[in-house]
Coordinates of C-alpha atoms and ligand atoms in Angstrom, one line a residue:
M16 CA 69.8 11.5 29.4
K17 CA 67.4 10.1 32.2
T18 CA 66.3 6.9 31.1
F19 CA 62.9 4.9 32.3
F20 CA 61.7 0.9 32.4
I21 CA 58.0 0.3 32.8
E22 CA 56.4 -3.2 33.6
T23 CA 52.6 -3.6 33.0
W24 CA 50.4 -5.9 34.7
G25 CA 46.8 -7.0 34.1
C26 CA 43.9 -5.2 31.7
Q27 CA 44.2 -3.0 28.5
M28 CA 43.0 -0.1 30.9
N29 CA 46.4 -0.7 32.6
E30 CA 48.2 -0.8 29.6
L31 CA 46.7 2.4 28.4
D32 CA 48.2 3.7 31.7
T33 CA 51.6 2.8 30.8
Q34 CA 51.0 4.3 27.5
R35 CA 50.1 7.4 29.1
L36 CA 53.1 7.4 32.0
S37 CA 55.7 6.9 29.6
G38 CA 54.3 9.8 26.8
N39 CA 54.3 12.2 29.7
L40 CA 57.8 11.0 30.6
K41 CA 59.4 10.8 27.0
L42 CA 57.5 14.8 27.1
R43 CA 60.0 15.6 30.1
G44 CA 63.0 14.4 28.2
Y45 CA 63.5 10.7 29.6
K46 CA 64.0 7.6 27.2
R47 CA 62.2 4.4 27.2
V48 CA 64.6 1.7 27.8
D49 CA 63.5 -2.2 27.9
E50 CA 65.9 -3.5 30.6
E51 CA 65.9 -2.9 34.3
A52 CA 69.3 -2.8 34.4
N53 CA 70.0 0.4 32.2
A54 CA 66.9 2.5 33.5
D55 CA 67.3 5.6 36.4
L56 CA 63.6 5.2 37.2
I57 CA 61.1 1.7 37.3
L58 CA 57.7 2.1 37.5
L59 CA 56.0 -1.0 38.2
N60 CA 52.3 -0.9 36.7
T61 CA 50.4 -3.4 38.8
C62 CA 47.3 -5.3 38.5
S63 CA 45.4 -6.8 42.0
V64 CA 42.0 -8.4 40.4
R65 CA 43.4 -11.6 41.4
D66 CA 46.0 -12.7 44.2
K67 CA 48.1 -14.0 41.5
A68 CA 48.7 -11.0 39.7
E69 CA 49.4 -9.4 43.1
Q70 CA 51.7 -11.8 44.3
K71 CA 54.0 -11.4 41.2
V72 CA 54.6 -7.4 42.1
F73 CA 55.9 -8.4 45.7
S74 CA 58.4 -10.9 44.5
H75 CA 59.3 -8.5 41.7
L76 CA 60.3 -5.8 44.3
G77 CA 62.1 -8.1 46.5
R78 CA 64.3 -8.1 43.2
L79 CA 64.5 -4.7 43.1
R80 CA 65.7 -4.1 46.3
E81 CA 69.0 -5.8 45.4
L82 CA 69.4 -3.1 42.3
K83 CA 68.6 -0.5 44.6
R84 CA 71.7 -1.4 47.1
E85 CA 74.0 -1.6 43.7
R86 CA 73.1 2.3 42.6
D87 CA 71.2 5.0 42.4
V88 CA 67.6 3.9 41.0
T89 CA 63.8 5.7 41.7
I90 CA 61.6 2.7 41.7
G91 CA 57.8 4.0 41.5
V92 CA 54.7 1.3 42.2
C93 CA 51.8 2.4 40.5
G94 CA 48.5 0.9 39.2
C95 CA 45.8 -1.2 41.0
V96 CA 48.2 -2.9 43.7
A97 CA 49.3 0.5 44.0
Q98 CA 45.7 2.3 45.5
Q99 CA 44.7 -0.9 47.0
E100 CA 47.9 -1.5 49.4
G101 CA 49.1 2.2 49.3
K102 CA 51.6 3.1 52.6
R103 CA 51.6 -0.6 53.4
I104 CA 53.9 -1.1 50.0
L105 CA 56.2 1.8 51.6
E106 CA 56.1 -0.1 54.9
R107 CA 56.7 -3.3 53.7
A108 CA 59.0 -2.2 51.0
P109 CA 61.0 1.0 52.2
W110 CA 63.2 0.8 49.1
V111 CA 60.1 1.9 47.1
D112 CA 60.8 5.6 46.2
F113 CA 56.6 6.1 45.7
V114 CA 53.2 4.7 45.1
M115 CA 50.3 5.9 42.9
G116 CA 47.5 4.6 42.3
P117 CA 45.4 5.2 39.0
G118 CA 43.6 8.3 39.4
N119 CA 47.0 10.0 39.4
V120 CA 48.4 8.9 35.8
G121 CA 48.0 11.9 34.8
H122 CA 50.4 13.9 37.5
L123 CA 53.9 11.9 37.5
D124 CA 55.7 15.1 36.7
A125 CA 54.0 16.4 40.0
V126 CA 54.6 13.2 42.1
L127 CA 58.3 13.4 40.7
E128 CA 58.8 16.8 40.8
E129 CA 57.3 17.6 44.4
G130 CA 58.4 14.2 45.6
R131 CA 55.4 12.6 46.8
R132 CA 56.0 9.3 48.3
L133 CA 52.4 8.4 48.4
A134 CA 49.5 9.8 45.8
I135 CA 46.8 7.3 46.0
D136 CA 43.4 10.4 45.5
F137 CA 41.4 10.3 42.8
P138 CA 42.0 14.0 41.8
E139 CA 38.9 15.7 39.7
D140 CA 41.4 17.0 37.2
R141 CA 43.0 13.7 35.7
N142 CA 44.7 15.5 33.6
Y143 CA 44.1 13.3 30.3
D144 CA 47.1 14.4 27.5
Y145 CA 46.1 12.6 24.5
L146 CA 48.5 14.2 22.4
A147 CA 51.3 12.7 24.9
L148 CA 49.9 9.3 24.5
D149 CA 53.0 6.7 23.5
R150 CA 51.5 4.7 21.7
T151 CA 53.0 1.3 20.8
S152 CA 50.5 -0.2 18.2
P153 CA 51.3 0.9 14.5
T154 CA 48.2 0.2 14.1
K155 CA 45.5 0.4 17.0
A156 CA 44.9 3.1 19.1
W157 CA 43.4 2.2 22.9
I158 CA 41.0 5.3 23.8
T159 CA 39.8 5.7 27.4
I160 CA 36.2 6.9 27.6
I161 CA 35.2 6.4 31.0
E162 CA 37.3 5.6 34.1
G163 CA 36.4 3.9 37.4
C164 CA 33.2 1.6 37.9
N165 CA 29.9 2.7 40.0
K166 CA 28.7 -1.3 40.3
N167 CA 29.4 -2.9 43.4
C168 CA 30.2 -6.7 42.2
T169 CA 31.0 -8.5 45.6
F170 CA 34.1 -10.1 44.3
C171 CA 35.5 -7.4 42.6
I172 CA 38.3 -4.8 43.9
V173 CA 38.0 -2.7 40.8
P174 CA 35.8 0.0 42.6
T175 CA 38.2 -0.2 45.6
T176 CA 41.3 0.8 43.0
R177 CA 40.0 2.7 40.4
G178 CA 37.1 4.6 41.9
R179 CA 34.0 6.2 40.8
E180 CA 32.8 6.2 37.5
V181 CA 34.2 9.7 35.3
S182 CA 32.8 9.7 31.2
R183 CA 35.4 11.9 29.4
P184 CA 33.0 14.5 27.3
F185 CA 32.4 13.3 24.1
D186 CA 34.1 15.9 21.9
D187 CA 37.3 15.0 23.7
V188 CA 36.7 11.5 22.9
V189 CA 36.2 12.0 19.1
A190 CA 38.8 14.8 19.0
E191 CA 41.4 11.8 20.2
A192 CA 40.0 9.2 17.6
R193 CA 40.6 12.0 15.2
A194 CA 44.0 12.0 15.9
A195 CA 44.6 8.6 16.2
V196 CA 43.6 8.2 12.9
E197 CA 45.8 11.4 11.6
S198 CA 48.5 9.4 12.9
G199 CA 48.1 6.2 11.3
R200 CA 46.4 4.4 13.0
V201 CA 42.9 2.2 11.7
E202 CA 41.6 0.7 14.9
I203 CA 40.1 2.1 17.7
E204 CA 39.6 0.5 21.0
L205 CA 37.4 2.4 23.4
L206 CA 38.4 0.9 27.2
G207 CA 36.2 1.3 30.2
Q208 CA 36.1 -1.1 33.3
T209 CA 32.3 -0.3 32.3
V210 CA 33.3 1.0 29.0
N211 CA 29.3 1.0 27.8
A212 CA 28.1 3.0 31.0
Y213 CA 29.4 5.7 28.9
R214 CA 27.2 9.0 29.6
C215 CA 28.7 12.2 28.7
P216 CA 29.0 15.0 30.8
V217 CA 28.6 17.7 28.9
T218 CA 25.4 16.6 26.9
G219 CA 24.7 13.3 28.5
N220 CA 25.0 11.2 24.9
D221 CA 24.9 7.6 25.5
F222 CA 27.8 4.6 24.9
G223 CA 25.8 4.2 21.5
A224 CA 25.9 7.4 20.5
L225 CA 29.5 7.9 20.7
L226 CA 30.4 4.4 18.9
G227 CA 28.2 5.6 16.3
A228 CA 30.3 9.0 16.0
V229 CA 33.5 7.5 16.1
A230 CA 32.8 5.0 13.7
E231 CA 31.6 7.7 11.6
I232 CA 35.2 9.1 11.5
E233 CA 36.6 9.1 8.4
G234 CA 40.1 6.7 8.5
V235 CA 38.7 4.7 11.2
V236 CA 38.8 0.8 9.5
R237 CA 37.8 -1.1 12.6
L238 CA 36.4 -0.2 16.2
R239 CA 36.2 -2.6 19.0
F240 CA 35.4 -1.4 22.7
T241 CA 35.9 -3.4 26.2
T242 CA 34.8 -4.5 28.6
S243 CA 30.5 -4.2 28.6
H244 CA 28.2 -4.9 31.2
P245 CA 25.7 -7.0 30.8
A246 CA 22.9 -4.6 32.6
E247 CA 24.3 -1.5 30.4
V248 CA 23.5 -2.8 26.9
S249 CA 21.1 -0.4 25.5
D250 CA 19.2 -0.9 22.4
S251 CA 21.4 2.2 21.0
M252 CA 24.6 0.3 21.4
I253 CA 23.0 -2.7 19.9
S254 CA 22.1 -0.5 16.8
A255 CA 25.0 1.2 16.6
M256 CA 26.6 -2.1 16.2
R257 CA 24.0 -3.6 13.6
D258 CA 24.3 0.1 11.5
H259 CA 28.3 0.2 11.1
A260 CA 30.2 -2.7 8.9
N261 CA 33.4 -1.5 11.0
I262 CA 31.9 -2.1 14.4
S263 CA 33.9 -5.3 14.9
R264 CA 30.9 -8.3 15.1
Y265 CA 32.5 -9.2 18.9
L266 CA 31.6 -8.9 22.4
H267 CA 33.2 -10.0 25.1
L268 CA 30.5 -9.6 28.0
P269 CA 31.3 -11.2 31.5
V270 CA 28.9 -13.6 32.9
Q271 CA 30.8 -15.1 35.9
S272 CA 28.1 -17.4 36.3
G273 CA 25.2 -19.2 34.8
S274 CA 22.9 -19.3 38.6
S275 CA 21.0 -16.9 38.8
R276 CA 21.6 -17.8 42.6
V277 CA 25.3 -17.2 42.4
L278 CA 24.5 -14.0 40.3
R279 CA 22.3 -12.7 42.9
R280 CA 25.2 -12.7 45.4
M281 CA 27.7 -11.5 43.6
K282 CA 25.5 -8.7 43.0
R283 CA 25.6 -8.6 39.1
L284 CA 22.2 -7.2 38.8
Y285 CA 21.3 -9.8 36.6
T286 CA 19.5 -12.9 36.7
R287 CA 20.0 -15.8 34.3
E288 CA 17.1 -15.4 31.9
K289 CA 17.8 -11.9 31.8
Y290 CA 21.6 -12.0 31.0
L291 CA 20.8 -14.9 28.2
E292 CA 17.4 -12.6 26.9
T293 CA 20.2 -9.4 26.3
M294 CA 22.4 -12.3 24.5
A295 CA 18.9 -13.3 22.4
R296 CA 18.0 -9.5 21.6
I297 CA 22.3 -8.8 20.4
R298 CA 22.1 -12.3 18.1
K299 CA 18.5 -10.8 16.7
E300 CA 20.4 -7.7 15.4
I301 CA 23.9 -9.0 14.7
P302 CA 23.4 -13.0 13.8
D303 CA 26.9 -13.8 13.5
I304 CA 28.4 -12.1 16.5
H305 CA 31.4 -13.5 18.1
F306 CA 30.3 -13.5 21.9
S307 CA 33.3 -13.9 24.4
T308 CA 32.6 -13.9 28.2
D309 CA 34.5 -14.5 31.8
I310 CA 33.8 -17.1 34.2
I311 CA 34.4 -17.2 38.1
V312 CA 34.3 -20.8 39.1
G313 CA 34.3 -21.4 43.1
F314 CA 32.0 -18.3 44.3
P315 CA 31.6 -18.6 47.8
G316 CA 28.6 -21.1 48.6
E317 CA 29.0 -21.9 44.9
T318 CA 27.3 -25.7 44.9
E319 CA 27.8 -28.6 41.6
E320 CA 24.3 -27.7 40.9
D321 CA 25.2 -23.8 40.6
F322 CA 28.5 -24.9 38.4
Q323 CA 26.0 -27.4 36.2
E324 CA 23.8 -24.2 35.2
T325 CA 27.2 -22.4 34.2
L326 CA 28.3 -25.2 32.1
S327 CA 24.6 -25.3 30.6
L328 CA 24.7 -21.3 30.2
I329 CA 28.4 -21.9 28.2
E330 CA 26.6 -24.6 25.6
E331 CA 23.3 -22.6 25.1
V332 CA 25.6 -19.6 24.0
G333 CA 28.4 -20.9 22.3
Y334 CA 30.5 -18.6 23.1
G335 CA 33.4 -18.5 20.8
S336 CA 36.2 -17.6 23.4
L337 CA 36.0 -18.0 26.9
F338 CA 37.8 -16.6 30.3
A339 CA 37.6 -18.7 33.5
F340 CA 39.5 -17.9 37.0
K341 CA 39.2 -19.4 40.0
Y342 CA 37.9 -17.3 42.8
S343 CA 40.2 -15.0 44.3
P344 CA 39.6 -13.3 47.6
R345 CA 40.4 -9.7 47.6
P346 CA 41.0 -7.1 50.6
G347 CA 37.8 -5.3 51.6
T348 CA 35.2 -7.1 49.6
P349 CA 31.9 -7.6 50.4
A350 CA 32.5 -11.7 49.3
L351 CA 34.6 -12.0 52.2
R352 CA 31.7 -11.9 54.3
I353 CA 29.6 -14.1 52.3
G354 CA 32.0 -17.3 53.4
A355 CA 34.7 -19.1 52.5
A356 CA 36.2 -20.0 48.8
V357 CA 34.8 -23.4 47.3
D358 CA 37.2 -26.1 48.2
E359 CA 40.9 -25.5 46.2
S360 CA 40.7 -28.6 44.7
I361 CA 36.7 -28.3 43.6
A362 CA 37.4 -25.2 42.2
D363 CA 40.3 -26.5 40.0
D364 CA 38.4 -29.8 39.0
R365 CA 35.1 -27.6 38.1
L366 CA 37.8 -25.3 36.2
Q367 CA 38.9 -28.4 34.0
R368 CA 35.5 -29.4 33.3
L369 CA 34.3 -26.1 31.9
F370 CA 37.7 -25.4 29.6
A371 CA 37.0 -29.3 28.4
L372 CA 33.5 -28.1 27.6
H373 CA 34.6 -24.8 25.9
E374 CA 37.5 -26.7 23.9
R375 CA 34.6 -28.6 22.0
I376 CA 32.7 -25.6 21.3
K377 CA 35.5 -23.4 20.2
R378 CA 36.9 -26.1 17.8
E379 CA 33.3 -26.2 16.5
R380 CA 33.8 -22.6 15.9
L381 CA 36.8 -22.5 14.5
E382 CA 36.2 -25.5 12.0
S383 CA 33.7 -24.1 10.3
Y384 CA 35.4 -21.1 9.1
R385 CA 37.7 -23.6 7.3
G386 CA 37.1 -23.0 3.6
R387 CA 36.1 -19.7 3.6
V388 CA 37.8 -16.4 2.3
V389 CA 37.4 -13.6 5.2
P390 CA 38.4 -10.3 5.2
V391 CA 41.3 -9.9 7.8
M392 CA 43.7 -6.9 8.8
V393 CA 46.9 -7.3 8.9
E394 CA 49.1 -6.3 11.9
G395 CA 52.6 -7.9 11.4
P396 CA 54.3 -11.1 10.9
S397 CA 53.2 -14.1 12.6
K398 CA 54.8 -14.6 16.4
H399 CA 55.7 -18.3 15.7
D400 CA 56.4 -18.1 11.9
P401 CA 58.0 -14.6 10.9
A402 CA 57.4 -16.0 7.4
M403 CA 53.8 -15.4 7.6
L404 CA 51.8 -12.8 8.5
S405 CA 49.4 -12.6 11.3
G406 CA 46.1 -10.0 11.6
R407 CA 42.6 -10.7 13.0
T408 CA 39.3 -11.0 11.3
D409 CA 36.5 -8.5 12.1
D410 CA 35.2 -11.0 14.3
Y411 CA 38.1 -11.2 16.3
W412 CA 40.0 -14.5 15.6
V413 CA 43.6 -14.3 15.2
V414 CA 45.0 -15.7 11.4
N415 CA 48.0 -16.7 10.1
F416 CA 48.5 -16.3 7.0
H417 CA 50.6 -16.7 4.1
G418 CA 50.5 -13.3 2.0
D419 CA 52.9 -10.4 0.4
P420 CA 55.2 -10.0 3.2
S421 CA 55.5 -6.4 1.9
T422 CA 52.0 -5.7 2.7
P423 CA 50.9 -2.1 4.6
L424 CA 50.1 -2.8 8.2
G425 CA 46.4 -2.2 8.8
S426 CA 45.2 -3.3 5.4
I427 CA 42.6 -5.7 5.0
L428 CA 43.2 -8.7 2.6
G429 CA 40.7 -11.5 1.7
V430 CA 42.3 -14.5 2.9
R431 CA 41.1 -18.1 2.9
I432 CA 40.9 -20.5 5.8
D433 CA 43.1 -23.7 5.5
S434 CA 42.7 -25.1 9.0
A435 CA 42.1 -24.3 12.1
Q436 CA 44.8 -24.4 15.6
H437 CA 44.2 -24.5 18.7
H438 CA 42.9 -20.9 19.5
T439 CA 43.5 -19.2 15.9
L440 CA 43.1 -19.6 12.4
R441 CA 45.5 -20.6 9.1
G442 CA 45.3 -19.8 5.8
E443 CA 46.9 -18.0 2.9
A444 CA 46.0 -14.6 1.3
V445 CA 43.9 -15.0 -2.2
A446 CA 44.4 -12.1 -5.0
Ligands
LIG503 N1 38.6 -13.7 41.8 C1 38.8 -14.5 40.5 N2 38.3 -13.6 39.2 C2 38.0 -12.4 39.3 N3 37.6 -11.4 38.9 C3 37.3 -10.3 38.7 N4 37.4 -10.5 40.4 C4 37.9 -11.5 40.7 C5 38.1 -12.4 42.1 N5 37.7 -11.6 43.0 C6 37.5 -11.5 37.2 C7 36.4 -11.7 36.3 C8 36.4 -10.3 35.7 C9 37.9 -10.7 35.1 C10 38.1 -9.4 34.6 O1 38.7 -10.7 36.7 O2 35.6 -12.7 35.8 O3 35.6 -10.3 34.5

């Protein structure tokens, strides 16, 4: 029997692409293995959102060259670096057998059969076979609802690597969610680079309508989605979240910067004021929502004043979670023409100050759970202490707690929170 190994970097979309690739190979009789050394086929499912992610791929390919010298193995580079670098990968690493972009995930068998070396188009037929997905979590199913991105943020490589937006038909998504529930998954996460730009190509139904329909499927205990764009937050999305108790009270809404001047140069399509207005609209309907965000520091031309505005915005919103990155110039993106990135040491310093501020805000938020009993969905044993269980609150905090180890995964338990750790909560299940 032929074997395969897949290494995955990057976002949830990429993880889901890996589940699609894996499912496709299993249908063809391949067996998945956890060690590269035992694999006949090695796929690298890559990320190119920042330079660091991209460098990892090339150092990995260097190691695979040795393997290829020792034995017969097929090596495929998939994902966003594949799309971005295309045939340059074949030139730089000629021991790679094929390069396949995100548009061709549904066509892996054709690529293998035809011996294609370069598959970086975006075929109209994406061949999305959800029944063949190799879902790794027993409790959770990811479902793509929209691929690609039509925004043109000047720093971002995604429009190049994942193509234009294509939404899947509403009924297909609902059918996939039903099938996921039938297979025992209680949590659904809808995915898209700009998930809330969803619009059914058949009926025109929007994201709010889809959220409501999936939330109403019997057996969907928890519903989440990522990633939303602030300019696409609609009233129907907000009211669907408000009206369905099983939609997580957690929203990741990347702001990138708190300065309207920088936002304009990023082409984010909103100002600081407009973003805050959107947050206020959401909070009015869902007061206890947990907001999270992404921030880029050191974007070309970012001044100390601009950065101060980012800090004050973080304070004003009070994000529970935050992901911040130093600006990384990406090939072919419009930001390259805006100017050079901010000096590395200044960007490092800003990043540290930003994290220090957020640490305090996060701590206050986590501490506010102490003594409360909150519903937690059991996801498995705790990573650090296998004698404890681990799960998440409805607003997406990780809770490690003492409880009955025979509790079925996916159940919801009341947990009394005793303490707040660095990023997580600790407690004990209560009867
Ligand atoms: N440099 C730094 N961070 C970036 N991101 C996207 N592109 C870049 C870039 N060129 C960040 C954004 C985005 C997250 C997924 O990655 O904050 O929201």
